[in-house]
Coordinates of C-alpha atoms in Angstrom, one line a residue:
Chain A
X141 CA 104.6 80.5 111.5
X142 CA 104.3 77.1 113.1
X143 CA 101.7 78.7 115.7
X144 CA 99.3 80.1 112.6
X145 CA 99.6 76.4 111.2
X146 CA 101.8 77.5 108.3
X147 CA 102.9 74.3 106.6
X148 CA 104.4 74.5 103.4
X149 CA 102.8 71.0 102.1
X150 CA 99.4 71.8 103.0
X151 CA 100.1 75.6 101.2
X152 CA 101.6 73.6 98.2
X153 CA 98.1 71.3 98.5
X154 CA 95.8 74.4 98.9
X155 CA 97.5 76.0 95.9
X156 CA 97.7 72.2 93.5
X157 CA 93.7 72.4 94.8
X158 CA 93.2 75.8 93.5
X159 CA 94.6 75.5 90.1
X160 CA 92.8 72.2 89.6
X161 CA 90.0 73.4 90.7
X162 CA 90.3 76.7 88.0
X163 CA 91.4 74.1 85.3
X164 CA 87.9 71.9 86.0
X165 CA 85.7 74.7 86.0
X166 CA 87.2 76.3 82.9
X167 CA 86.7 73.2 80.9
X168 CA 83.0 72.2 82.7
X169 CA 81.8 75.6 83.5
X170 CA 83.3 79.0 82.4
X171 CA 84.2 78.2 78.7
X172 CA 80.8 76.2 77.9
X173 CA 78.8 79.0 79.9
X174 CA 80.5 82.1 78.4
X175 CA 79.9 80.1 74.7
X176 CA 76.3 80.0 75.3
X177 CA 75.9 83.1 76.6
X178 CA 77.9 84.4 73.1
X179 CA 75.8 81.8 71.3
X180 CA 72.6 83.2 73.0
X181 CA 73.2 86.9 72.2
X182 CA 74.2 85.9 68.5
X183 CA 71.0 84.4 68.3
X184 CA 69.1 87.1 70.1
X185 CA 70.6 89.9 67.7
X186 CA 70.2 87.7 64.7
X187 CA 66.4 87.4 65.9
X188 CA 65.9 90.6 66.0
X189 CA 67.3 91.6 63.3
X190 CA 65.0 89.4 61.8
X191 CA 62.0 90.6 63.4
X192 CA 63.1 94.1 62.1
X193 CA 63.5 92.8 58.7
X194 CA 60.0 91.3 58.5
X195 CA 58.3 93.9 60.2
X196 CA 59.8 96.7 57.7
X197 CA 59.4 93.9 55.0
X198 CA 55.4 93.8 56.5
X199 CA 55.5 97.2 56.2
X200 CA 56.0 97.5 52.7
X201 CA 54.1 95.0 51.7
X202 CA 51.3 96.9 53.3
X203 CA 52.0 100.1 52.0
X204 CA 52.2 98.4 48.1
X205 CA 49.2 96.7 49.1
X206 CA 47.4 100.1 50.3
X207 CA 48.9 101.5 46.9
X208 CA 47.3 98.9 44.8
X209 CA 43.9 99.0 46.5
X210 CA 43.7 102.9 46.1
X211 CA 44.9 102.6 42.4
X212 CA 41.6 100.3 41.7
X213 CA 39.1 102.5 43.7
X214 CA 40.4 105.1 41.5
X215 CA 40.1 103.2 38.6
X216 CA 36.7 101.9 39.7
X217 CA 35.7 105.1 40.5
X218 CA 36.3 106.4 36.7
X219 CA 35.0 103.4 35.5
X220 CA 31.9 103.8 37.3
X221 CA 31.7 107.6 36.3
X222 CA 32.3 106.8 32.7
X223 CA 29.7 104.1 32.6
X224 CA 27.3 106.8 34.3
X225 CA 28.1 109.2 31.3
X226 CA 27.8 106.7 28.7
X227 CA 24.3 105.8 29.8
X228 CA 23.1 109.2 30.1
X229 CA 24.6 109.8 26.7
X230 CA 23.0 106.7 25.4
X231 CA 19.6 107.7 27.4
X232 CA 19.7 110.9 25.9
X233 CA 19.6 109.5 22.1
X234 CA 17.5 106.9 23.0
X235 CA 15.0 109.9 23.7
X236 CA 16.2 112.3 20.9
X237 CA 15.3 108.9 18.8
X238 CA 12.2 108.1 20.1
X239 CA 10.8 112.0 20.1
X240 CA 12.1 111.9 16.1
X241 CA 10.4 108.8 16.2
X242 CA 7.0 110.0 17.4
X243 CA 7.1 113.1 15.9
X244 CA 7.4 111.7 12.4
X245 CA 5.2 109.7 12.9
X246 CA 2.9 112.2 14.3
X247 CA 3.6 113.9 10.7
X248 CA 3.2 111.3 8.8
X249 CA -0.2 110.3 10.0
X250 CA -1.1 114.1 9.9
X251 CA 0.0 114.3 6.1
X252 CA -2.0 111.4 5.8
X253 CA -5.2 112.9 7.2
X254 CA -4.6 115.9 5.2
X255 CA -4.1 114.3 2.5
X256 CA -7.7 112.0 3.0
X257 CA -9.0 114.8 3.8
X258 CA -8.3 116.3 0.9
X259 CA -9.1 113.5 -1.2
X260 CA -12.4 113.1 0.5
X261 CA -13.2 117.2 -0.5
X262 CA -12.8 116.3 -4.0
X263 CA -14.2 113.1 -4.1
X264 CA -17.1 114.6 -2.2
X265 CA -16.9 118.0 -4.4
X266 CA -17.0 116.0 -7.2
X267 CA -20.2 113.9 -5.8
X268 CA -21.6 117.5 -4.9
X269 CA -21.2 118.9 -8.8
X270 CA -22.5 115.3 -10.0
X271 CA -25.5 115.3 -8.0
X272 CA -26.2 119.1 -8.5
X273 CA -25.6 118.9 -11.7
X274 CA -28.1 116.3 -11.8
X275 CA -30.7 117.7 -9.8
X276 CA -30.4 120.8 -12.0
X277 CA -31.1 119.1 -15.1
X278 CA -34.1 117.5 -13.2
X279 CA -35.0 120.9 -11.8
X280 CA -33.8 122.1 -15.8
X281 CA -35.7 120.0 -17.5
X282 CA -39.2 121.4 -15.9
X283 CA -38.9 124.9 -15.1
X284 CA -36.0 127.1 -14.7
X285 CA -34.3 129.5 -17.4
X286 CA -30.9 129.0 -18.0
X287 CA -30.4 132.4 -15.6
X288 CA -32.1 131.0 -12.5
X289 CA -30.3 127.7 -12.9
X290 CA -26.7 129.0 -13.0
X291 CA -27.8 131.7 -10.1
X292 CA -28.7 128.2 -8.2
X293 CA -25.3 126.5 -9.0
X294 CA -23.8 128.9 -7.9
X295 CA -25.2 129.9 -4.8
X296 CA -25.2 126.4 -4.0
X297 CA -21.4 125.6 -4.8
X298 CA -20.8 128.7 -2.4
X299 CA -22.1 126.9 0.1
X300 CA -21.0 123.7 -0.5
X301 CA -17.4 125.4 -0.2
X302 CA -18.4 127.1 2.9
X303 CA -19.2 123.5 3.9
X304 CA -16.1 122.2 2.9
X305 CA -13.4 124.7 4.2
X306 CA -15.0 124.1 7.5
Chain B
X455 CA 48.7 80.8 109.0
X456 CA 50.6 78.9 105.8
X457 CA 52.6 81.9 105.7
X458 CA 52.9 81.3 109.4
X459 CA 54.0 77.7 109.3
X460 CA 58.1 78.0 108.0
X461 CA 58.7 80.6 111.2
X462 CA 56.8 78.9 113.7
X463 CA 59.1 75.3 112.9
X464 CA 62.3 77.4 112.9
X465 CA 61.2 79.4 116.3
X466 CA 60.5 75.3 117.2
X467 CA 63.9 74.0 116.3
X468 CA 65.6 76.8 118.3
X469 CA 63.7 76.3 121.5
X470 CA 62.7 72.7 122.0
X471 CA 66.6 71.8 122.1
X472 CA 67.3 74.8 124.5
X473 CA 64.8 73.1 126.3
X474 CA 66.1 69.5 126.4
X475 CA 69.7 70.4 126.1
X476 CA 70.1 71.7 129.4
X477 CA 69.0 68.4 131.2
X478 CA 72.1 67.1 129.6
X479 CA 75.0 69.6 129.4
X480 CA 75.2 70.7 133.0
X481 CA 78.4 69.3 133.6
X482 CA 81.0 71.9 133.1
X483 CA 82.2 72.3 129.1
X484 CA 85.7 73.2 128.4
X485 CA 86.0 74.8 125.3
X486 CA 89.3 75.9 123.2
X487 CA 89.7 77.3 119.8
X488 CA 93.0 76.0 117.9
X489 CA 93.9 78.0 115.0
X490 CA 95.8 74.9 113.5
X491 CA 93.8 72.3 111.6
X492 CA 93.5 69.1 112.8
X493 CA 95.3 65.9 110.8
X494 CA 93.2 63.6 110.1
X495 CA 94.9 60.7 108.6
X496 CA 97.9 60.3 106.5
X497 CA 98.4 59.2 103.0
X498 CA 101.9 57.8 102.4
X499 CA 103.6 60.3 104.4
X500 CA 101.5 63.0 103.8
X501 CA 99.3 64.4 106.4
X502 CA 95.7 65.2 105.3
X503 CA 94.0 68.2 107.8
X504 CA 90.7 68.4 107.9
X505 CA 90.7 71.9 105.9
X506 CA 92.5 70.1 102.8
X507 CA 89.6 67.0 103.1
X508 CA 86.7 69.9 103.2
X509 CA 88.5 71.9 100.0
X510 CA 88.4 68.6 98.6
X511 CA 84.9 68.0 99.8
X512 CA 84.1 72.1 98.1
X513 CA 85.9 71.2 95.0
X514 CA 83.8 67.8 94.5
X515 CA 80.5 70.1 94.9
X516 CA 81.8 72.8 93.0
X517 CA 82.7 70.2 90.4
X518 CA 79.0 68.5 90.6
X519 CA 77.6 71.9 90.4
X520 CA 79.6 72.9 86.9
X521 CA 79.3 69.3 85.8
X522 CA 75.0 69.4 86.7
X523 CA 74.7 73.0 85.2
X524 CA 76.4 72.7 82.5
X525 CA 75.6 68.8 81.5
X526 CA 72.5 69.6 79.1
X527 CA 73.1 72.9 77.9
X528 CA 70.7 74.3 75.7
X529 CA 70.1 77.7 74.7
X530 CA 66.6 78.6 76.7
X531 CA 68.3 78.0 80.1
X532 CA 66.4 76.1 83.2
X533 CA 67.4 75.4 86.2
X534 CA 70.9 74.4 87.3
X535 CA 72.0 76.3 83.9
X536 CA 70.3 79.2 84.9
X537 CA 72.0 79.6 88.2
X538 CA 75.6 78.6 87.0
X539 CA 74.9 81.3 84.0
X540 CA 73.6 84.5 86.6
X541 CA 77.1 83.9 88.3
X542 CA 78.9 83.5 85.6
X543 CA 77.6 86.5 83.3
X544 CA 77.6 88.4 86.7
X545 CA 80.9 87.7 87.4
X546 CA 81.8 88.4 83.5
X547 CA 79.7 91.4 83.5
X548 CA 82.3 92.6 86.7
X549 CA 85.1 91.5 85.3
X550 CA 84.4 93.8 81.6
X551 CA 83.1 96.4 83.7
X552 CA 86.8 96.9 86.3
X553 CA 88.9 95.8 83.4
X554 CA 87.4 96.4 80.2
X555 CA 88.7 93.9 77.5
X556 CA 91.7 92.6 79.9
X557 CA 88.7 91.5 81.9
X558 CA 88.8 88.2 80.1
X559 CA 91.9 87.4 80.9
X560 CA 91.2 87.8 84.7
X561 CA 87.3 86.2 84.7
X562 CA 88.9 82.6 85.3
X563 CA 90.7 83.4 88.4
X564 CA 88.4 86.0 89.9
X565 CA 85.5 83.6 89.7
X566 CA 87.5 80.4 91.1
X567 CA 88.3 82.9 93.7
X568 CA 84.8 83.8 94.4
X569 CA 83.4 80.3 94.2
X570 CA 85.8 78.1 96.2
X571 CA 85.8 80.6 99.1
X572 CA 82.2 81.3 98.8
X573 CA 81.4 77.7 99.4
X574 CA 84.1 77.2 102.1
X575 CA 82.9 79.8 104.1
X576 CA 79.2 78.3 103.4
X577 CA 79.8 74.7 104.1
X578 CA 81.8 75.9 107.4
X579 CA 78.6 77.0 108.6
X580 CA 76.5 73.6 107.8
X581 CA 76.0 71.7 111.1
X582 CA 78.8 69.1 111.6
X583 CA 81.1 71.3 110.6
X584 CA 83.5 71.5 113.3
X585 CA 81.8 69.6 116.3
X586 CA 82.1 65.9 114.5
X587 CA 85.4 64.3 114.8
X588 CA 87.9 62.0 116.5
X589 CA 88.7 62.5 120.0
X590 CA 92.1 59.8 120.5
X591 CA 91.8 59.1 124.4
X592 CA 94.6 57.4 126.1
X593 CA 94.5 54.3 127.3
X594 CA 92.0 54.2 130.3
X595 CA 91.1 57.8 129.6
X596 CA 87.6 59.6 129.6
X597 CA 86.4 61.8 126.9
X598 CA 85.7 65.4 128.7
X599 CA 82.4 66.2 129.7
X600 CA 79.7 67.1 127.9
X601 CA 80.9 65.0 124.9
X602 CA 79.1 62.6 123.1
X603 CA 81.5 59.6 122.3
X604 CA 81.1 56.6 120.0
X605 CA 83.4 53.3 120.2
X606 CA 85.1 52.6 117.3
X607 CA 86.3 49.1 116.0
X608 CA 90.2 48.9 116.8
X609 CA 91.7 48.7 113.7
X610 CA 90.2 52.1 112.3
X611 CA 90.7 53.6 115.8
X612 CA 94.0 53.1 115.7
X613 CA 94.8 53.8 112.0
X614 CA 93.2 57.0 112.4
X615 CA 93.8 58.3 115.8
X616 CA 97.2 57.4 115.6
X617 CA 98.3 60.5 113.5
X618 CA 96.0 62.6 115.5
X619 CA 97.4 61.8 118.5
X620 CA 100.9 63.1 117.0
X621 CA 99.3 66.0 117.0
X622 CA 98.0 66.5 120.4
X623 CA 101.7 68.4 120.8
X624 CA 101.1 70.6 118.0
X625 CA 98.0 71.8 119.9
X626 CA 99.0 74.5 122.9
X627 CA 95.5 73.3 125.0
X628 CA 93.5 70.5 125.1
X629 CA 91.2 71.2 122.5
X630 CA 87.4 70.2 122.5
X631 CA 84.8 71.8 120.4
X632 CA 82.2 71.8 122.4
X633 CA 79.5 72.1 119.6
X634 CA 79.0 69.1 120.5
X635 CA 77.0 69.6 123.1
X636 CA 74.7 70.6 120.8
X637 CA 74.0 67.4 119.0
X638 CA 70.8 66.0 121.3
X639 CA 69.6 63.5 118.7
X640 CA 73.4 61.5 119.1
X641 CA 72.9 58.8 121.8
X642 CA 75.8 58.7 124.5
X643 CA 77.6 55.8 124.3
X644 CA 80.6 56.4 126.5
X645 CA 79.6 58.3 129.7
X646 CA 80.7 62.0 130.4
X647 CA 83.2 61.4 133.2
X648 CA 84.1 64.9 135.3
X649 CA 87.4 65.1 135.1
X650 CA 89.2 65.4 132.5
X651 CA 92.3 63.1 133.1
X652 CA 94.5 63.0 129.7
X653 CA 95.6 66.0 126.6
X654 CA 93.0 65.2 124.1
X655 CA 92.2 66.8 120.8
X656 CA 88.8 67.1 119.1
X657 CA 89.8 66.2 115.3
X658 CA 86.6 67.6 113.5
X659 CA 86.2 65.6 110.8
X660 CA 85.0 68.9 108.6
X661 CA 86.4 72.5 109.2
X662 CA 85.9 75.2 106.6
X663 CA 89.1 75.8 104.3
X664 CA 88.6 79.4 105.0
X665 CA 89.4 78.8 108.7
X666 CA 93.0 77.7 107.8
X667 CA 95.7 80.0 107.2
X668 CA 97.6 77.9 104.7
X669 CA 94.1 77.7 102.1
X670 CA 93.9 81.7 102.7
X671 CA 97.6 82.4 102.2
X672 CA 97.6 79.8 99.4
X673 CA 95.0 82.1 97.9
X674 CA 96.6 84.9 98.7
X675 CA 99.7 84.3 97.1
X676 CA 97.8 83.1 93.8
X677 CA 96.1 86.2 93.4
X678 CA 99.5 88.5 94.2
X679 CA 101.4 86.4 92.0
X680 CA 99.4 86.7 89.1
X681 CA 98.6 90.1 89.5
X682 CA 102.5 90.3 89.2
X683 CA 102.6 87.9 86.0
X684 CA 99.7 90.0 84.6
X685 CA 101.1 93.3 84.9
X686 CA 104.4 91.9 83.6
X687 CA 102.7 90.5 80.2
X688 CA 101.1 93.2 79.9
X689 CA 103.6 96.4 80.4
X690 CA 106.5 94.5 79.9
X691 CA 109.2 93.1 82.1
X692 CA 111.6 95.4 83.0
X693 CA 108.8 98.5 82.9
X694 CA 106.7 96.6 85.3
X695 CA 109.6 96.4 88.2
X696 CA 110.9 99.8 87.4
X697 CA 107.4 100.7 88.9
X698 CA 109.1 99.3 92.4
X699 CA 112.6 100.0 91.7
X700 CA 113.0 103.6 89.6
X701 CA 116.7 104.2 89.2
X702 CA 115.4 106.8 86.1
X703 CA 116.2 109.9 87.9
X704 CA 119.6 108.8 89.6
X705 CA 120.7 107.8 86.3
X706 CA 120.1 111.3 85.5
X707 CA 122.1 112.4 88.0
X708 CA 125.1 110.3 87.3
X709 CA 124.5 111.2 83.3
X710 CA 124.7 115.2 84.6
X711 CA 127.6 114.7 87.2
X712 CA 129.6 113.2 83.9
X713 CA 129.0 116.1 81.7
X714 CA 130.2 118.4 84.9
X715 CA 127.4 119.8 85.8
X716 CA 126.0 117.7 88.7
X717 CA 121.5 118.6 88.5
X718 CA 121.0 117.5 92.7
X719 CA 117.7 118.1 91.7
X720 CA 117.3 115.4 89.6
X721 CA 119.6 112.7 92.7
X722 CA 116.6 114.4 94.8
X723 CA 114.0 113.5 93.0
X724 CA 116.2 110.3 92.1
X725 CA 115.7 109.5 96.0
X726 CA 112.7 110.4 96.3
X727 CA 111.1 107.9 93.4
X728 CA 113.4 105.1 95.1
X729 CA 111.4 105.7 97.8
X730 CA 108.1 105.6 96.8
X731 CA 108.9 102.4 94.7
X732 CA 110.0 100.8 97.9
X733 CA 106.3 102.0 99.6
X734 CA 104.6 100.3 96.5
X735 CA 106.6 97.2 96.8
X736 CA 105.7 96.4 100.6
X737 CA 102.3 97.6 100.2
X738 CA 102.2 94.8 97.1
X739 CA 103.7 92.7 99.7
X740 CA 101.5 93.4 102.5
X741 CA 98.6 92.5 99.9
X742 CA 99.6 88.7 100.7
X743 CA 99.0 89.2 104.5
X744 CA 95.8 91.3 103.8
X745 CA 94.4 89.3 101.9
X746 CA 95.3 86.3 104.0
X747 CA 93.8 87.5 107.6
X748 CA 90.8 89.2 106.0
X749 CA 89.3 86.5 104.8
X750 CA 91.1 84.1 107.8
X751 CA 89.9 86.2 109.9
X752 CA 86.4 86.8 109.0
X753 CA 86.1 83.3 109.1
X754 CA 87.4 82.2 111.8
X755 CA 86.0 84.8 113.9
X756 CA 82.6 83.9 112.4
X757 CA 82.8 80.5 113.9
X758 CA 84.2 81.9 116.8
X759 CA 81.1 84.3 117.6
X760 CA 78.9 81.4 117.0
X761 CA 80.5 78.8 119.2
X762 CA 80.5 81.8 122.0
X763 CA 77.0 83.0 121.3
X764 CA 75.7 79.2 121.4
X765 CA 77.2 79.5 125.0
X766 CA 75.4 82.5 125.9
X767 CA 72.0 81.3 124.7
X768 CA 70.4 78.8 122.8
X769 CA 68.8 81.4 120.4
X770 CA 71.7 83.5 119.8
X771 CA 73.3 81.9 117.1
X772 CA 70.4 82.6 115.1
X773 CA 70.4 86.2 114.2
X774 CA 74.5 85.4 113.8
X775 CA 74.0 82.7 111.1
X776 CA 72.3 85.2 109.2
X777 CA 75.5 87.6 109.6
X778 CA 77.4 84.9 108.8
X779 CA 76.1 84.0 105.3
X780 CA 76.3 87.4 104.9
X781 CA 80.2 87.6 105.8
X782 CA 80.5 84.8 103.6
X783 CA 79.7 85.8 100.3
X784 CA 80.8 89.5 101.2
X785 CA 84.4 88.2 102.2
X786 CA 84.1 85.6 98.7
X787 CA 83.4 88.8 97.0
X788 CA 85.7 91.0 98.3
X789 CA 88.7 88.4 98.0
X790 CA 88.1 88.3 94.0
X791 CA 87.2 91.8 93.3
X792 CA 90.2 93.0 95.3
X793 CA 92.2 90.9 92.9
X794 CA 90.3 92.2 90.1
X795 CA 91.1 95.4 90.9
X796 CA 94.9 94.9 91.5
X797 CA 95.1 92.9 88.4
X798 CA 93.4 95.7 87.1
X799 CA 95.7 98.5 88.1
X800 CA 98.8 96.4 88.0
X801 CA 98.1 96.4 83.6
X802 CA 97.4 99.8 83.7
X803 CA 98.4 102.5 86.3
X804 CA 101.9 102.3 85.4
X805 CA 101.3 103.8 81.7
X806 CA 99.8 106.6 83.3
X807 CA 102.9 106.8 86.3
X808 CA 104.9 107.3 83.1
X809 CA 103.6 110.5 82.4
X810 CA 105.1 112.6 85.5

């Protein structure tokens, strides 16, 4: 023993040094060390979990969002279509109008030539008898027999309503 | 060529004092190893060695190194913090791993363990450690040959040769480290005489903790002790020792032998568990002197091959420093996972021994 150097106060000292030494570094190293490292992988798993929490809270927002926006295509979609379908309806009546429109008034100004027209026959039949009738008392009143002169009306208004059908 | 630079200055360290030392050292060196440490002083009665001063000298880093890491903590590391927290979750990590959930109980001691006799056997190898001391020489004596003296003033001479003069008788030879002859840069103030006339000792002012017996036994008996306490908090008192001393079958016997019909089976058996019991106990016991000389030895041997090698040639030492940081941490590492792993088995094998 005394050859190795064994001395019982320098063991004693060795083994005082050792269990100070434990006691320091527990109270300067090991427990504030091992508390951050807990501290840290609290904080690490509570980020994460946050990140996850936003990312899926991300996520559904986007797919709401995606929701919404395909909801008002859609709806702008019919929308469009509907206003497409009222306008052609509208475009269509329009025309129908304006063709009633033009064709009544086609009507009405034929009526109204037929009707001038017809006025104007008279009017000018009448003039026709008047001025027959007054050649043929001129024509009368010199030569012709009351058979010649009728045969001459006649044949005359014949005409004259050949003249006027056409 | 900046890559260069680092091994062409470490190739120039190693051979521009191989070159000069010779001019200096041709005297004849004698060298001896003493396996005691040196006193130094004495405080009240009390002898310091120079191991205890350099465990005090590792506990004061150790301290500054906890104290420095751990001083602005925050909780993105940097630095110091970083470092103290790699060992520390690594050691953690190793501890949960050997011992599961008991490993907390163990962490403390396994990594004191680990970092005391990791930076003893680290500082041992920092120059000075070993060569730099007090040499008392008696009056009219020469300091041996080879050795680079300084005068001191009286008054500290004597106050602190005085004690390691005592021990020049605890010493077998006269022992002088000759590192020393290493040192070119000291100047030579007392002159290398050739004989050497009186017993002198070389009291290095620094030697590694790990290169004394009583810091490795003290260790040693720490770490068997507890693995003792441990396994008795944790299986219970009286199941722990029955582990060593298993008097179940023998009772057995007696129990059979009372009813009439003896079972020799069971006093067999009986014998046989004594037996084994007694195997566990001195291999428990021959833990303490394991533990003690591996790591003692490692050491010691360490500095050994380096003071020898530094003989041989100046360049030798070199490759052996390497080794030696490497048998450093690998003996720091084996010392506390060994007692990891006894403190490990010591809570649990014997539930499992209970089964047969």
């Amino acid at each position: 023993m005394e050859k190795l150097g064994i001395n019982v106060t320098w063991l004693i000292a060795q083994a005082v040094n050792f269990g100070l030494l434990l006691f320091i570094l527990w109270t300067l190293a090991y427990k504030p060390v091992l508390k951050m490292l807990n501290d840290r992988k609290v904080k690490i798993q509570e980020s994460l979990e946050y990140a996850d929490k936003v990312k899926q809270d991300a996520a559904e927002q986007q797919k709401a969002f995606e929701q919404k926006l395909e909801a008002t295509r859609r709806e702008m979609q019919a929308a469009t279509a509907s206003a497409a379908q009222a306008g052609e309806k509208e475009k269509e009546r329009i025309l129908a109008e304006a063709r009633a429109e033009a064709r009544k008034l086609v009507d009405q100004a034929k009526e109204q030539i037929a009707y001038e027209r017809k006025q104007m026959l008279a009017e000018l039949r009448q003039e026709v008898v008047q001025l027959s009738l007054l050649a043929a008392q001129k024509v009368v009143r010199t030569s012709l027999d009351e058979q010649a002169q009728r045969a001459l009306i006649n044949d005359f208004l014949a005409q004259t309503d050949a003249l006027g059908k056409n | 060529m900046k890559r260069w630079l680092p091994i062409l200055i470490i190739l120039a360290i190693l051979i521009v004092p191989g070159l000069i030392l010779p001019r200096f050292s041709t005297e004849a060196v004698t060298a001896s190893v003493a396996v005691t440490p040196e006193v130094l002083f004495s405080l009240g009665g009390f002898k310091i060695s120079n191991t205890l001063f350099t465990s005090w000298i590792v506990m004061i880093l150790i301290t500054l190194f906890a104290f420095v890491s751990t001083r602005k903590m925050s909780l993105v590391p940097s630095g110091w913090q970083n470092l103290m927290e790699i060992i520390i979750e690594g050691l953690d990590g190793l501890c949960t791993s050997v011992a599961g959930n008991r490993g907390k109980k163990f962490f403390p001691i396994v990594a004191t363990i680990f970092l005391f006799v990791l930076f003893s056997n680290w500082l041992g190898l920092l120059p000075g450690f070993g060569p730099v001391g007090i040499i008392p020489i008696k009056e009219g004596g020469h300091a041996p040959a080879g050795i680079t003296t300084f005068d001191l003033p009286k008054e500290i001479a004597n106050s602190l040769g005085a004690h390691a003069g005592e021990d020049t008788h605890a010493a077998e030879k006269p022992s002088t480290d000759s590192h020393a002859t290493e040192k070119p840069g000291e100047p030579k103030a007392g002159s290398p005489a050739a004989e050497v006339e009186s017993e002198m000792l070389l009291a290095p002012f620094f030697r590694s903790p790990s290169t004394d017996i009583n810091t490795t036994l003290a260790l040693a008996l720490i770490s068997v002790i507890l693995t003792q306490i441990f396994g008795m908090q944790v299986v219970g008192v009286l199941k722990y020792w029955t582990k060593f001393f298993n008097f179940d079958k023998i009772g057995k016997f007696f129990g059979s032998l009372f009813k009439g019909k003896p079972d020799f089976g069971a006093l067999f058996y009986g014998f046989i568990d004594l037996f084994v019991g007694l195997l566990e106990f001195i291999s428990e016991m021959v833990k303490i002197l394991s533990f003690t000389f591996r790591l003692f030895g490692n050491i010691f041997a360490g500095e050994v091959v380096l003071l020898i090698m530094t003989f041989l040639f100046f360049a030798l030492p070199f490759p052996f420093y390497g080794l030696e940081i490497f048998v450093g941490f690998m003996q720091a590492f084996v010392f506390a996972i060994l007692t990891l792993v006894f403190m490990t088995i010591a809570t649990t094998a014997h539930g499992a021994a209970e089964h047969h």
